[in-house]
């Protein structure tokens, strides 16, 4: 069940390491904290300055003792001892692989050995979680181990950053109790700057925050504004969710464009008059196109230019997709007048994320909320390419085997299945299949009512908010008390899931299903008497109301039951009207059942139906892999260009580029290029005067000596002399700063335009497929040409701007003229600071209590 290159047990080497770790347990239990910390200090010192290959060998040599040290620290701080299977998982993570560990096997603790070992190099180790709560919880929870051993721990949140310190901070301590009701306290986290949090040996944070910080760092105007260090080692928790499910969604930093939003409303109104034969919807591939009749209606409304006008076609296509494909309470919700995307795999709301290419605006117009302006991309990267930047990458999840091929081909990550600590005793019952959806739901309600009456807790999974709420209504009518969890009340996610194991509880959940929080029989914290009653009732029963497109999501739902050898069971209820069955041939089976007179609410068990479900899921998984691979192939073109541009920026920021020498060299090239366009000396002189004032003697030499070569020599000498005069006037230090600012601004401005051009190219090359041309090959060729043009334009912009730039000295406001603040009596701690200092992380004015200028003269009082 593991995907690996060599024959044999992929865990054989790791198992021998576990035996070595266990030999250290008894002697290390006698060591003091100071002695354990001394080992950390010794290993760190040895690794300083070591080459990557040598450090890898050294880490392998100290692995058994390092893991033993972590196990001992966990026993003393958390009262938890790593099981041998958790050590196996940790070793797998250190090896840069995906550890598949079943739900409830303790992945969070299992990762600590690998995190500690790889953080010893001093280059940092990142632990990537799926939400802010888990990042904060795990930094506080596991932070106790690392802090005990002398390593620093940080946590990155949306607009917040923390560092682990063993003290309570009045007014700042955050507890999970306050937020979720779960037993683990989130404490000992002190607010710090983002840069300070990233400077820690170990950093916990979400995939979004790590990715956005990377993009912001590569827009920074100084080294001080950059927050991340090198991307050394990362463990991605719920790796299938982040690297598979979200692989197609790019992270984008954007700014509003100036274009009007009226056309979105206009086309949205037009769509209301469309009839079923005006378009063709390919549900299997989620594609929709106008029919000839639909185009005739568009031509009648907008004239024949609708076929040639790219802008109008773009609006028409976006409006059609929003009207036909995207459904409210399935793909998105309307919350506080905004369209919030629902993650199709996790069921969570994706705040701050917007559909691209005008689709989000089309949906806003459809739902009658404010249509926000389209945005201009300033920086973008996919998770696929961001996480491939790490020197070493690993991941952990309960469900990875079905995607093993993709992990290997895209990320070079092998999947290793780690055995469970106790034998799995959960009963996975065969699917119960019904003719109609109505008959299926009637049977589900009966099943829930029956199990509920004998006290067995149930987790009922639905694939959309709409079906979640429909089933809730049916249970209310049947008098079954239950709790509902979906994206609309996701704030209570951890608390609801933590209590889903209580006696007689019924929890309806979308795919959200509380990743990262265990369902403990008897509740959390568990009550022994109640836990016993729950076990006697059969443990947690998981009921799936529909199959998901990916088997992995079904396996995640099943995996909520049967943790750590607990009793439990699972079963899926399907109907031939379910989307998956309907799209992939359920109609044929339904007509057969109609012929045989099978009642709607009577289940059937049919091998043909079961096989068709598995076949459908396999086809969709393969199709989705192909789409993600296709997206990556295209993004790789831009990724190579991004690497060059960001590398160039970083070298400029660090002062590793001799900009004066580069500008001098590029000046000669630009002069040669410009001179080539002139045959008459007077016009050449006039043109060059707009770049910099030519000395009279140089003008005279050019006017009396015809010939390109002579002109180039005279102009080059004049340019060098002018540059030297400018530097003498400003001083070397200010001149170097001017060069840096101009270079960075030129790169950033033209890179943004280039991203826009590449986006248009990507859309246009699709049409070249009709001319029997490979769109990817076309995109690569045209993309290379555009990138070469970009590099040339950057050089040209730098040269022209440096020569034309005028520097005006800044007038310093005297201290006496600055506002004198009277302190917190008049200004609330959370009010914007009147000094107007901007927080570079948020782009907003600092809050008074957080202003970095708090001790400056204008903050008296």
PDB file of C-alpha atoms in Angstrom, residues 170-172 191 824 827-834 846-854 859:
ATOM      1  CA  UNK A 170      -2.113  39.702  31.040  1.00  0.00           C
ATOM      2  CA  UNK A 171      -4.613  40.697  28.405  1.00  0.00           C
ATOM      3  CA  UNK A 172      -2.738  38.892  25.644  1.00  0.00           C
ATOM      4  CA  UNK A 191       2.741  38.870  20.338  1.00  0.00           C
ATOM      5  CA  UNK A 824      -3.614  56.080  26.590  1.00  0.00           C
ATOM      6  CA  UNK A 827      -5.834  57.539  22.744  1.00  0.00           C
ATOM      7  CA  UNK A 828      -7.127  53.980  23.076  1.00  0.00           C
ATOM      8  CA  UNK A 829      -4.528  51.235  22.872  1.00  0.00           C
ATOM      9  CA  UNK A 830      -6.266  49.835  19.801  1.00  0.00           C
ATOM     10  CA  UNK A 831      -6.874  53.209  18.081  1.00  0.00           C
ATOM     11  CA  UNK A 832      -4.827  54.169  14.988  1.00  0.00           C
ATOM     12  CA  UNK A 833      -1.674  55.989  16.067  1.00  0.00           C
ATOM     13  CA  UNK A 834      -1.891  59.726  15.222  1.00  0.00           C
ATOM     14  CA  UNK A 846      -0.243  51.131  13.329  1.00  0.00           C
ATOM     15  CA  UNK A 847      -2.441  50.737  16.374  1.00  0.00           C
ATOM     16  CA  UNK A 848      -1.201  53.044  19.139  1.00  0.00           C
ATOM     17  CA  UNK A 849      -0.014  50.241  21.441  1.00  0.00           C
ATOM     18  CA  UNK A 850       1.884  48.548  18.592  1.00  0.00           C
ATOM     19  CA  UNK A 851       3.505  51.615  17.029  1.00  0.00           C
ATOM     20  CA  UNK A 852       7.223  51.059  16.644  1.00  0.00           C
ATOM     21  CA  UNK A 853       7.801  54.760  17.346  1.00  0.00           C
ATOM     22  CA  UNK A 854       6.242  54.615  20.796  1.00  0.00           C
ATOM     23  CA  UNK A 859       4.989  60.118  21.767  1.00  0.00           C
TER      24      UNK A 859
END
